[in-house]
Short mmCIF file of C-alpha atoms and ligand atoms in Angstrom, two decimals:
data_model
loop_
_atom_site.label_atom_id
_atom_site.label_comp_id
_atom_site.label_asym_id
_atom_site.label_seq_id
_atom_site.Cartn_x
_atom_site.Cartn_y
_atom_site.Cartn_z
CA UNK A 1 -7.36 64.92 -2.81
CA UNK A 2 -6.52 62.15 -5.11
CA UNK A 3 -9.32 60.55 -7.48
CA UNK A 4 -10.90 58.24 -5.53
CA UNK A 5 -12.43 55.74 -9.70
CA UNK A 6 -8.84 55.90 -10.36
CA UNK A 7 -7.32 54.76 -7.28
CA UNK A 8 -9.88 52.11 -7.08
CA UNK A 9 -9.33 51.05 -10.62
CA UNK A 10 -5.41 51.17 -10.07
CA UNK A 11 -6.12 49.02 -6.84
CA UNK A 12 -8.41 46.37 -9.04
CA UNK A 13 -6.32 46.45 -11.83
CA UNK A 14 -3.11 44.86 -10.11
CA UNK A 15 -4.98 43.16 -7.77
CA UNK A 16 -6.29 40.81 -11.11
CA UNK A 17 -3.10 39.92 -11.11
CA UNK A 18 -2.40 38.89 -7.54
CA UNK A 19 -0.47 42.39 -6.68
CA UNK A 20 -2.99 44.42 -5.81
CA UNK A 21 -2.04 48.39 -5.16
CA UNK A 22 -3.27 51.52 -4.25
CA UNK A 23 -1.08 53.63 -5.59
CA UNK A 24 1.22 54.44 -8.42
CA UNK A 25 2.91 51.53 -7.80
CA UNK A 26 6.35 52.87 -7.53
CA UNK A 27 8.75 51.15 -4.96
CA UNK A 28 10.45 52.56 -2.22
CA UNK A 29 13.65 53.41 -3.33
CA UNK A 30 11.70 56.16 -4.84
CA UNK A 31 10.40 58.27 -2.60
CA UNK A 32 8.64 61.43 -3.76
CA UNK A 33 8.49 62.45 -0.09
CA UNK A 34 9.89 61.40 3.40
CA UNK A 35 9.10 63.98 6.23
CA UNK A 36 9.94 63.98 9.64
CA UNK A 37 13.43 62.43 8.55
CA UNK A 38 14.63 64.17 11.53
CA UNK A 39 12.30 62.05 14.14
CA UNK A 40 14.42 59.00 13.65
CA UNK A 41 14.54 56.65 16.36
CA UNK A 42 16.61 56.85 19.20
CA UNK A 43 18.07 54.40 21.74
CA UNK A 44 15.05 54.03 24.51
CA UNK A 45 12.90 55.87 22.81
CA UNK A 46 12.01 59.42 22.28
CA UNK A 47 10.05 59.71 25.64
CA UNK A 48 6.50 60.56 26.34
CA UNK A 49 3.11 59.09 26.05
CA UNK A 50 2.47 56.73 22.94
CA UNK A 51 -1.05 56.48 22.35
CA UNK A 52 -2.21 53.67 19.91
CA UNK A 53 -5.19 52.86 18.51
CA UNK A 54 -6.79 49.48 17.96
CA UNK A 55 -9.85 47.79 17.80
CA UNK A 56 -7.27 44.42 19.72
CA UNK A 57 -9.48 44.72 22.90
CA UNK A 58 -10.29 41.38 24.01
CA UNK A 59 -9.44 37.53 23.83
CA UNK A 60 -6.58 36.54 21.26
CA UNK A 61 -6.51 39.86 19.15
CA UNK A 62 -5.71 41.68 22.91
CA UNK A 63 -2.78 39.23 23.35
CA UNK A 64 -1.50 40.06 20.35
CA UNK A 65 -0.93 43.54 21.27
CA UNK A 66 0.30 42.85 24.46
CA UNK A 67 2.95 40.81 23.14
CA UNK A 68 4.04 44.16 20.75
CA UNK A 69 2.91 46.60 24.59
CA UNK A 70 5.81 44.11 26.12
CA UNK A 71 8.22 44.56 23.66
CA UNK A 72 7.73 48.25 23.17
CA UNK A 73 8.12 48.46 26.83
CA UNK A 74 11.60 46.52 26.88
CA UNK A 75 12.96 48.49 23.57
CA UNK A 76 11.79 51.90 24.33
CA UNK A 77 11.96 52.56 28.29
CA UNK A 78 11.69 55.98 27.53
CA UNK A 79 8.24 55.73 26.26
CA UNK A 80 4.89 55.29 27.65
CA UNK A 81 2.69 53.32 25.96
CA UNK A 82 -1.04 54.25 25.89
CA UNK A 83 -4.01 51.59 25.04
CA UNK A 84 -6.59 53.07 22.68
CA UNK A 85 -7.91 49.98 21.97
CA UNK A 86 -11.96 50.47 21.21
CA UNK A 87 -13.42 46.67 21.46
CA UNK A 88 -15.64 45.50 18.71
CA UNK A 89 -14.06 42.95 15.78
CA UNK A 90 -13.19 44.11 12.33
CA UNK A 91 -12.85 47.69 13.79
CA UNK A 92 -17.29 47.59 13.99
CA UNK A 93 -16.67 50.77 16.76
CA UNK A 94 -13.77 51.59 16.90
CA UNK A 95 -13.70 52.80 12.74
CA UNK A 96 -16.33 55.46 13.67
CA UNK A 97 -14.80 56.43 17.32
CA UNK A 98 -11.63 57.34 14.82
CA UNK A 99 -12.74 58.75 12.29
CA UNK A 100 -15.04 61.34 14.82
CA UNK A 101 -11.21 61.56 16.51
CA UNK A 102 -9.25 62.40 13.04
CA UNK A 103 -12.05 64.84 12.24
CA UNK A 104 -11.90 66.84 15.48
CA UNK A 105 -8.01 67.03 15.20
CA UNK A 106 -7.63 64.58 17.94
CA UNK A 107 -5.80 61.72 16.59
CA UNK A 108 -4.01 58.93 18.40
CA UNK A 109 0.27 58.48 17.95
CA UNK A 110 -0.71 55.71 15.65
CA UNK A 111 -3.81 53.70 14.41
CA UNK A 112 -4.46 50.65 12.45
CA UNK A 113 -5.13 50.95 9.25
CA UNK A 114 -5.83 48.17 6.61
CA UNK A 115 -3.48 47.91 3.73
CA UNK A 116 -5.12 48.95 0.47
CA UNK A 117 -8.35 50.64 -0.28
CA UNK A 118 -9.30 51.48 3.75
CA UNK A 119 -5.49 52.63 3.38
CA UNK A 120 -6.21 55.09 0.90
CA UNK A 121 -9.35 56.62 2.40
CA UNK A 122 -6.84 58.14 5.24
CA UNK A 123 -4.19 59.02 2.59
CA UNK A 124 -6.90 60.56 0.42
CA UNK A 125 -8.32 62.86 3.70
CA UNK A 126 -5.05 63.61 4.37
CA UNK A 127 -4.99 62.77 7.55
CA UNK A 128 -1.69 60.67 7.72
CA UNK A 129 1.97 60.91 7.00
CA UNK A 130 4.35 59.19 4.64
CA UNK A 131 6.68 56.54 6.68
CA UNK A 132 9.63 55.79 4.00
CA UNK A 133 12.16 56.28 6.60
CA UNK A 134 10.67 53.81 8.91
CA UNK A 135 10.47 51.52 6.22
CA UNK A 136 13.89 51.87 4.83
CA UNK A 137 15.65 51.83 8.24
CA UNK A 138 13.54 48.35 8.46
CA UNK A 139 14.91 46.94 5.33
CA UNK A 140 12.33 48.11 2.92
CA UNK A 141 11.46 45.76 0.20
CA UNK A 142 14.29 43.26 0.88
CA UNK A 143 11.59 42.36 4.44
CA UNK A 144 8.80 43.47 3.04
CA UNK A 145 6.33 41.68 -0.10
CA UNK A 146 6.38 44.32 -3.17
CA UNK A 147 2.71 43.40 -3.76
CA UNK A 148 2.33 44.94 -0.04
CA UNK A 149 3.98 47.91 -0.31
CA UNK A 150 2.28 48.30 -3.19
CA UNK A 151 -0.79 48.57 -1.46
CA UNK A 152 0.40 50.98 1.10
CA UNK A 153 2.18 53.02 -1.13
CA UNK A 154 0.80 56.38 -3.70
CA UNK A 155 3.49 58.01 -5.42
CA UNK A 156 6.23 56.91 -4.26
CA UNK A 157 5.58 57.61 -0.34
CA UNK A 158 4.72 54.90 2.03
CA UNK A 159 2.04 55.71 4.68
CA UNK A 160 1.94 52.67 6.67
CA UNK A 161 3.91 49.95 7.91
CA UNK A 162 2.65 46.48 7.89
CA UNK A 163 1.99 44.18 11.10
CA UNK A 164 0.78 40.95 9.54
CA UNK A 165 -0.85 39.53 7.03
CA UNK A 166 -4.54 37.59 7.67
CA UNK A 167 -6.22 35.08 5.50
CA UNK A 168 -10.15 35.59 5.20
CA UNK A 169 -11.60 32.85 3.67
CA UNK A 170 -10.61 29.65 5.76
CA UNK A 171 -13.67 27.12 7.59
CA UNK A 172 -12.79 26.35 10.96
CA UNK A 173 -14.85 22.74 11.33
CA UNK A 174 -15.19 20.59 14.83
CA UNK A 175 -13.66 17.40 13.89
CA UNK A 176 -15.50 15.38 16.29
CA UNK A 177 -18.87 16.91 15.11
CA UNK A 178 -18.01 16.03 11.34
CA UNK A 179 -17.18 12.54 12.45
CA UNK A 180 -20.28 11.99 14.20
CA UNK A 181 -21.86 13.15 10.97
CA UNK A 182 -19.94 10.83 8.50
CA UNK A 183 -18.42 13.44 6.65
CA UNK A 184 -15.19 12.74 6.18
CA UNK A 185 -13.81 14.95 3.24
CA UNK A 186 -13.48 18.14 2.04
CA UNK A 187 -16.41 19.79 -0.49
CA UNK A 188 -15.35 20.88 -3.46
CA UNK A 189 -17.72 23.60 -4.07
CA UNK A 190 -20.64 25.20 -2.22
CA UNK A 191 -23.18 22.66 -3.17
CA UNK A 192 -21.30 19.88 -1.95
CA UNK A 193 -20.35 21.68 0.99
CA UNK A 194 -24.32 21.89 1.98
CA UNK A 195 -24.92 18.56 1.71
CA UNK A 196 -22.20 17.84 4.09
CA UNK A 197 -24.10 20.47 5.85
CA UNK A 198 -27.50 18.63 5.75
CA UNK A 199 -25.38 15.22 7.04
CA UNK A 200 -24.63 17.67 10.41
CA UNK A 201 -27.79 18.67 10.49
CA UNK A 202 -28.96 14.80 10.21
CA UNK A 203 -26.28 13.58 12.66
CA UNK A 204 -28.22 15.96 15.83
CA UNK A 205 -26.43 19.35 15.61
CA UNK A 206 -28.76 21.37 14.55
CA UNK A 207 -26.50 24.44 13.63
CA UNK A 208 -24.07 23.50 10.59
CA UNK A 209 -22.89 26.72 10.11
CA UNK A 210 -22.34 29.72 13.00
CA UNK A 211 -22.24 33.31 11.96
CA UNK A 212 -22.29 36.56 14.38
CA UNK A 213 -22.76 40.19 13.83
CA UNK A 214 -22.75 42.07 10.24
CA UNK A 215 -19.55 41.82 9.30
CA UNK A 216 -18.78 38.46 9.85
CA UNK A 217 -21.50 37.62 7.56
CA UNK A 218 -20.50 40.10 4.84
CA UNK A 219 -17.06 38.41 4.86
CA UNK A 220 -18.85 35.09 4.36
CA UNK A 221 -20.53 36.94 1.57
CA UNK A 222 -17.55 37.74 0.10
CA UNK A 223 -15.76 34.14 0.56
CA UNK A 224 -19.33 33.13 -1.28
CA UNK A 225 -18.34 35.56 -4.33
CA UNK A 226 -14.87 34.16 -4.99
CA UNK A 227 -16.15 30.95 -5.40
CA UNK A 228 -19.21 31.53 -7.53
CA UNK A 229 -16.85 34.39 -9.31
CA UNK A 230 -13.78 33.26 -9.51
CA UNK A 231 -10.99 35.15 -9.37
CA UNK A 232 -11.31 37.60 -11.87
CA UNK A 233 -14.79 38.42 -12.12
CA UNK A 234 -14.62 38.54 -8.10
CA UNK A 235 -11.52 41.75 -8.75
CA UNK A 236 -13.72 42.76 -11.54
CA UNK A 237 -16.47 44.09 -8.52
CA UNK A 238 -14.00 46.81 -7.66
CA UNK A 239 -13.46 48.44 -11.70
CA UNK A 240 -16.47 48.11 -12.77
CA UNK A 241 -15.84 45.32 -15.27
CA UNK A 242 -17.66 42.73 -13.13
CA UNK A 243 -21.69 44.07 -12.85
CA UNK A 244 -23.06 43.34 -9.48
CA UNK A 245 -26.26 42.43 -11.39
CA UNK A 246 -24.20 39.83 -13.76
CA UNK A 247 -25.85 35.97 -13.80
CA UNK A 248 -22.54 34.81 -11.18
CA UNK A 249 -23.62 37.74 -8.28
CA UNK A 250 -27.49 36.61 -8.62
CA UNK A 251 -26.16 32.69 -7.83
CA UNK A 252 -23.85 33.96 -4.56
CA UNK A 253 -26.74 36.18 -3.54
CA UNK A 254 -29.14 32.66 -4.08
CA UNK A 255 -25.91 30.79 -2.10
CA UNK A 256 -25.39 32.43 0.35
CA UNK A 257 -29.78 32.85 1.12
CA UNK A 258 -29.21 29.20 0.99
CA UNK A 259 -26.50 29.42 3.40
CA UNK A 260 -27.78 31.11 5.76
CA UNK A 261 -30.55 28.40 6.44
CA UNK A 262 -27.79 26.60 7.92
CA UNK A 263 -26.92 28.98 10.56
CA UNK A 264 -28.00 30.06 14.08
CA UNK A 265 -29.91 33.37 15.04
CA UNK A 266 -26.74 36.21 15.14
CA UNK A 267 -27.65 39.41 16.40
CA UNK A 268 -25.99 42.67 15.59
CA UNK A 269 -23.98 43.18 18.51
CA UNK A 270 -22.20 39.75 18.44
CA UNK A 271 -18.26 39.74 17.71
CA UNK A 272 -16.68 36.85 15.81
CA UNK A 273 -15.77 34.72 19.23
CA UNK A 274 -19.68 34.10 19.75
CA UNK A 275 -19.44 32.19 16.53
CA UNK A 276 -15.94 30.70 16.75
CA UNK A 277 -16.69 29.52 20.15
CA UNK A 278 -19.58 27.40 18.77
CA UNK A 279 -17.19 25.03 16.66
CA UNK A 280 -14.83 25.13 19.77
CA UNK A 281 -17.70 23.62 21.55
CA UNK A 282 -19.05 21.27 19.15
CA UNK A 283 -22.35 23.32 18.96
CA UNK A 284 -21.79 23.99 15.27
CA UNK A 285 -19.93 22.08 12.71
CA UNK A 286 -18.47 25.10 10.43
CA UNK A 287 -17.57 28.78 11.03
CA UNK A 288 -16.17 30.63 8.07
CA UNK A 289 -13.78 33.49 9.93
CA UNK A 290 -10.29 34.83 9.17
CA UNK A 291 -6.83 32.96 10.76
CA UNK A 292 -7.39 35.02 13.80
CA UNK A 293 -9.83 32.46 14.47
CA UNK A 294 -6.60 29.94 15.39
CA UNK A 295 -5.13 31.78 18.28
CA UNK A 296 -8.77 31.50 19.49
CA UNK A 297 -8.64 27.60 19.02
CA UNK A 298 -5.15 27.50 20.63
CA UNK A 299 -6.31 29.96 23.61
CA UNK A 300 -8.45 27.44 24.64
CA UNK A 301 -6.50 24.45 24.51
CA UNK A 302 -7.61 22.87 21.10
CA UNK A 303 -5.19 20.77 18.92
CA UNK A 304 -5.13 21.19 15.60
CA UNK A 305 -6.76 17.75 13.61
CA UNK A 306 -7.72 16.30 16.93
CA UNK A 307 -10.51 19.09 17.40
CA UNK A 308 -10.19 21.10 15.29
CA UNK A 309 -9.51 21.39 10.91
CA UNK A 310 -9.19 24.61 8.33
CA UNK A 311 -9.56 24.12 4.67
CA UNK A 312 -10.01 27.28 2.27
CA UNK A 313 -13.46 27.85 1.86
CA UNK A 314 -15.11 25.43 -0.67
CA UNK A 315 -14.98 27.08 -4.63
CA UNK A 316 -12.31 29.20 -3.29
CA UNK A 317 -8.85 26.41 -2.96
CA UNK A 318 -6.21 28.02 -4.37
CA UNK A 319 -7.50 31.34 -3.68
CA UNK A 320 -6.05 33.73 -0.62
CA UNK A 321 -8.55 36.12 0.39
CA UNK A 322 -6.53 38.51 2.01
CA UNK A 323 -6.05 41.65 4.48
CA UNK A 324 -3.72 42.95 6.26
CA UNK A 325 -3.33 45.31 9.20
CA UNK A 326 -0.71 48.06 9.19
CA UNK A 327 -0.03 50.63 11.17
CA UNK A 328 0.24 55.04 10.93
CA UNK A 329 1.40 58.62 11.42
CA UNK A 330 -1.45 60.64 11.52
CA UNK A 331 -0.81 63.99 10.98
CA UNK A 332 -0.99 66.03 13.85
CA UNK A 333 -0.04 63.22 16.21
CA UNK A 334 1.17 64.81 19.19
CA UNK A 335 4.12 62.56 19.90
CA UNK A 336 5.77 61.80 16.18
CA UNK A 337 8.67 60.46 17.94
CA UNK A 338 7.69 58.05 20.12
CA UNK A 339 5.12 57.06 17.20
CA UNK A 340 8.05 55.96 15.24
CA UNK A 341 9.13 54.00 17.57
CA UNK A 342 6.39 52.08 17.67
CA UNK A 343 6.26 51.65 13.94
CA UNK A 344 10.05 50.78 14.17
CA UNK A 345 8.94 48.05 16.38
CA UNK A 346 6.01 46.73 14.60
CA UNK A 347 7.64 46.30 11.84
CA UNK A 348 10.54 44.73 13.26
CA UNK A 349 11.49 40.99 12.48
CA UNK A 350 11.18 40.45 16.58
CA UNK A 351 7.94 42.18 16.63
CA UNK A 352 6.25 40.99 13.66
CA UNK A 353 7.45 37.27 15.51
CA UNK A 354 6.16 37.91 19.02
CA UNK A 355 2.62 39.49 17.43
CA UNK A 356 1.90 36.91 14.71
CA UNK A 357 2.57 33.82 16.72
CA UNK A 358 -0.43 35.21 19.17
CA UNK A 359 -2.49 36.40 16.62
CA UNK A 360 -2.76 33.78 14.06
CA UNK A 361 -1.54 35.63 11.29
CA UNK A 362 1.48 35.72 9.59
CA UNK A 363 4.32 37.92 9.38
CA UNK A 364 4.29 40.90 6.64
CA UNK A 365 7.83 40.70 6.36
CA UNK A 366 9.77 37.97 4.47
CA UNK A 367 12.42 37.57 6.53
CA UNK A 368 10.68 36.01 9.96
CA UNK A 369 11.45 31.97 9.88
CA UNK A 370 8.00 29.50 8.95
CA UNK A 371 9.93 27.23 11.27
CA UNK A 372 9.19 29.44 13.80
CA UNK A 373 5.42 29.06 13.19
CA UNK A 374 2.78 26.88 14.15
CA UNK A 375 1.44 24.19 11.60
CA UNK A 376 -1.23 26.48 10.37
CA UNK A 377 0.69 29.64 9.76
CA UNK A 378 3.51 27.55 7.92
CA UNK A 379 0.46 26.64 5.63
CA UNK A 380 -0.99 30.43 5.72
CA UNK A 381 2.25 31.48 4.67
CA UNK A 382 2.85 28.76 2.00
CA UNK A 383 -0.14 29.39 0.46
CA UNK A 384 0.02 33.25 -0.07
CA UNK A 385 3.57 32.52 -1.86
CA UNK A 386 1.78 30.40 -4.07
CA UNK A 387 -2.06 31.03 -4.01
CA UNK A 388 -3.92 33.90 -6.22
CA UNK A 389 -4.10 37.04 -4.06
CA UNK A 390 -7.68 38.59 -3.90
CA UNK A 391 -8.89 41.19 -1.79
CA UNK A 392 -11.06 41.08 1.19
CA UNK A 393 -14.39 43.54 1.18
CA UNK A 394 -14.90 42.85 4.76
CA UNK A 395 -11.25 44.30 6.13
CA UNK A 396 -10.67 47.20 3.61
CA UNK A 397 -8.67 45.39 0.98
CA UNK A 398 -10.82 45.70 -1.49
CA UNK A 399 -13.09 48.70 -0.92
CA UNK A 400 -13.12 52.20 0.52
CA UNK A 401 -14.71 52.72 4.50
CA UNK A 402 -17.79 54.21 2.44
CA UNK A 403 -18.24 51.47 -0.35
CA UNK A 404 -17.89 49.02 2.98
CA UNK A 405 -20.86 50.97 4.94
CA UNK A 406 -23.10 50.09 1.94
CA UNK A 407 -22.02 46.70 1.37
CA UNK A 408 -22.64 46.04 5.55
CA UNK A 409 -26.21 47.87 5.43
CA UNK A 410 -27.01 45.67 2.24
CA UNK A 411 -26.15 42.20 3.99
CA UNK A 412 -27.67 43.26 7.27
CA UNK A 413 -31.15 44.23 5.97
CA UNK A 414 -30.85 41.09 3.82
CA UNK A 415 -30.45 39.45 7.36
CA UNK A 416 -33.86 40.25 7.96
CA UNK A 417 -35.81 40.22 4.91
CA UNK A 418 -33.96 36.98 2.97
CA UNK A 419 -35.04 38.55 -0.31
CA UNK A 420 -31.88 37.89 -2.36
CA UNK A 421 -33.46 40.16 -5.42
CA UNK A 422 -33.18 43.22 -3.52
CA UNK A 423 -29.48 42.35 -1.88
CA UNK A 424 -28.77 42.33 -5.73
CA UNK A 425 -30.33 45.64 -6.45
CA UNK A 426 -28.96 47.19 -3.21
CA UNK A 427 -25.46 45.88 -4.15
CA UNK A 428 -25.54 47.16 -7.69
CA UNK A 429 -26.66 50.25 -6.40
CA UNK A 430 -23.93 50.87 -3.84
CA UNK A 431 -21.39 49.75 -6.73
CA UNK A 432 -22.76 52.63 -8.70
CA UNK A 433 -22.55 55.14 -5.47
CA UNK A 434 -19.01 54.51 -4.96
CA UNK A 435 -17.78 53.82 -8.71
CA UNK A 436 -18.96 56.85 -9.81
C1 LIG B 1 -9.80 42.58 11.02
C2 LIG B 1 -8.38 42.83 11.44
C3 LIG B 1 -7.85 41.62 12.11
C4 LIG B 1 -8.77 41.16 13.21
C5 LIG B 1 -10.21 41.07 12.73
C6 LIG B 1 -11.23 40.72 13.79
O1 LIG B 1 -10.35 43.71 10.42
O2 LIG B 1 -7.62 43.14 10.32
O3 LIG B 1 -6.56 41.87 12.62
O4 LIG B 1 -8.63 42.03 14.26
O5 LIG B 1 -10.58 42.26 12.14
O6 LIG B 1 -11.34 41.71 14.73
#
């Protein structure tokens, strides 16, 4: 069992400056330990069943695995792949299906994981297997970003291998809405960006802003942090330099209250679409929701400018909020071989391709042309060459599953109650819990 303060700290510490880890930070050409060397690939697959688990269920997200399903299929006739997929965004069901799965010995061939501190709960139970060989037969960090592998990586063993790479804190705005409305630039900051929102509200559209379910709103939360924060305060949350109780958490908390005034009634139970879809339709001017939102816009038709625009969320330009998905070997996986294979093709050049350009995200490896890309991925992938890197809460960058849990139950009970003093306190508190 590794230390769960000082991984956390190691993962804050290089994340303040933009290379976020959760490990020792040791590359790949130094591998402390490689098993299952012997399960290397093999032309059309090792054979059997190949089950994978997702929470890609529905809409864009579901495309994108079908487009790796296809693939697999063509490369690795041998195998037989099997759709775990558990529908609910962000992983809302299918995190606890797993993790009730992984406990009773039962895992899938392979599961997605998110790079970083979500990464590191698996690696600290245990429950998954060090990939360098499926790494290094991809190309290793010549394809991949070191600040990734960094984040995948603990002493010198990889455990995962990247899919993509997901921006969180973009505003997806209906440009015909914001026209009606007369707002015709881009708020600099929060403030501004609610008066714009009062102009919608003016204009006949009487939801600015459209949220869903818990964890949509606690990555608008966190979007709300970085810009009140800034950058290093906002990595200072995770190492205890930053108090949750500090003057810059008690304005986001008072924010996003403020926010949230401009929103519709979410309940629980409803997944990101339910809020996309309202921009899509012109029944809300802004949704705040990570680039998976685009394949949405472009599933149904929508052309970027013309009815739809992105900008990074006001406060936060500059600023990549990021996750990324990867996927595992758990240990215990009844089919290693044919698990590999699937690794070996998600982290292929022709994979990472085929998935991104359906799922709005961007390619973890280097090597996959921006050419290749629509408009807003070229600019996705632009911008985390150049942008400062922060961690997302929402899709276990930045904190562990547990340190999430508390974060979602504090934002969901401030749903209800609106008191902002006691989101503070409940916070600080859970910073405490998982800090030690
Ligand atoms: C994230 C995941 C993304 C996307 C999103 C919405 O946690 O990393 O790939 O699926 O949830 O479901």
């Amino acid at each position: 069992m590794r230390n769960r303060f000082v991984a956390t700290v190691a993962v804050a510490a290089v994340a303040a400056l933009g290379l976020a880890a959760c490990g020792s930070g040791t590359t790949p050409e130094e591998p402390a330990a490689a098993p299952n060397t012997s399960l290397a690939t093999t032309a059309g697959g090792a054979g059997g069943e190949v089950g994978v688990f997702t929470w890609w269920a529905a809409g864009s997200e579901k495309e994108g695995l079908d487009a790796l399903e296809k693939l697999f299929k063509q490369k690795y006739p041998n195998n037989t792949f099997v759709n775990l997929a558990v529908a609910g965004g962000a992983g809302s069901n299918a995190k606890a299906k797993l993790a009730s799965d992984l406990q009773n010995n039962q895992p899938p061939d392979s599961f997605q994981g998110h790079a970083g501190a979500e990464l590191l709960d698996y690696i600290d139970a245990e429950q998954i297997e060090p990939v360098n060989d499926v790494i290094t037969a991809l190309g290793g960090d010549s394809v991949f970003p070191k600040n990734l592998l960094d984040r995948i990586t603990v002493d010198g063993s990889i455990y995962s291998v990247p899919s993509n790479i997901h921006r969180a804190n973009v505003v997806w705005a209906n440009t015909e809405v914001l026209k009606k409305a007369g707002v015709n630039a881009v708020p600099k900051d929060i403030a501004s960006w609610m008066a714009d929102m009062d102009k919608v509200k003016a204009a006949g559209v009487s939801t600015p802003l459209s949220v869903s379910g818990t964890w949509t709103q606690v990555q608008l939360f966190e979007t709300v942090l970085i810009a009140d924060l800034g950058v290093e305060k906002y990595n200072g949350l995770f190492d205890g330099k930053t108090a949750w109780d500090s003057a810059e958490v008690k304005q986001a908390a008072a924010d996003y209250k403020k926010l949230l005034t401009y929103t519709n009634t979410a309940s629980d139970g409803d997944d990101w679409p339910v809020a996309t879809d309202m921009v899509i339709a012109g029944k809300a001017a802004y949704n705040v929701m990570g680039d998976w939102a685009v394949a949405q816009f472009a599933a149904k038709g929508k052309k970027e400018q013309t009815d739809y625009q992105y900008f990074a969320v006001p406060g936060t330009d500059g600023v990549f909020d990021f996750l990324a998905d990867s996927f595992t070997l758990p240990k215990g996986a009844k089919n290693p071989g044919g698990a590999k294979d699937w690794l070996s093709l998600v982290g292929s050049a022709e994979g990472q391709k085929a998935f991104n350009l359906a799922k709005g995200s961007i390619p973890a490896r280097t090597d996959v042309p921006p050419t290749d890309f629509p408009p807003y991925q070229q600019s996705a992938m632009e911008a985390f060459k150049t942008n400062q890197i922060v961690s997302s809460i929402a899709h276990g960058a930045a904190v562990s599953l547990a340190w999430n849990a508390d974060i979602s139950q504090a934002i969901s009970k401030f749903y209800t109650t609106k008191d902002d003093a006691s989101l503070v306190a409940d916070l600080t508190a859970a910073a405490k819990k998982n800090l030690g």
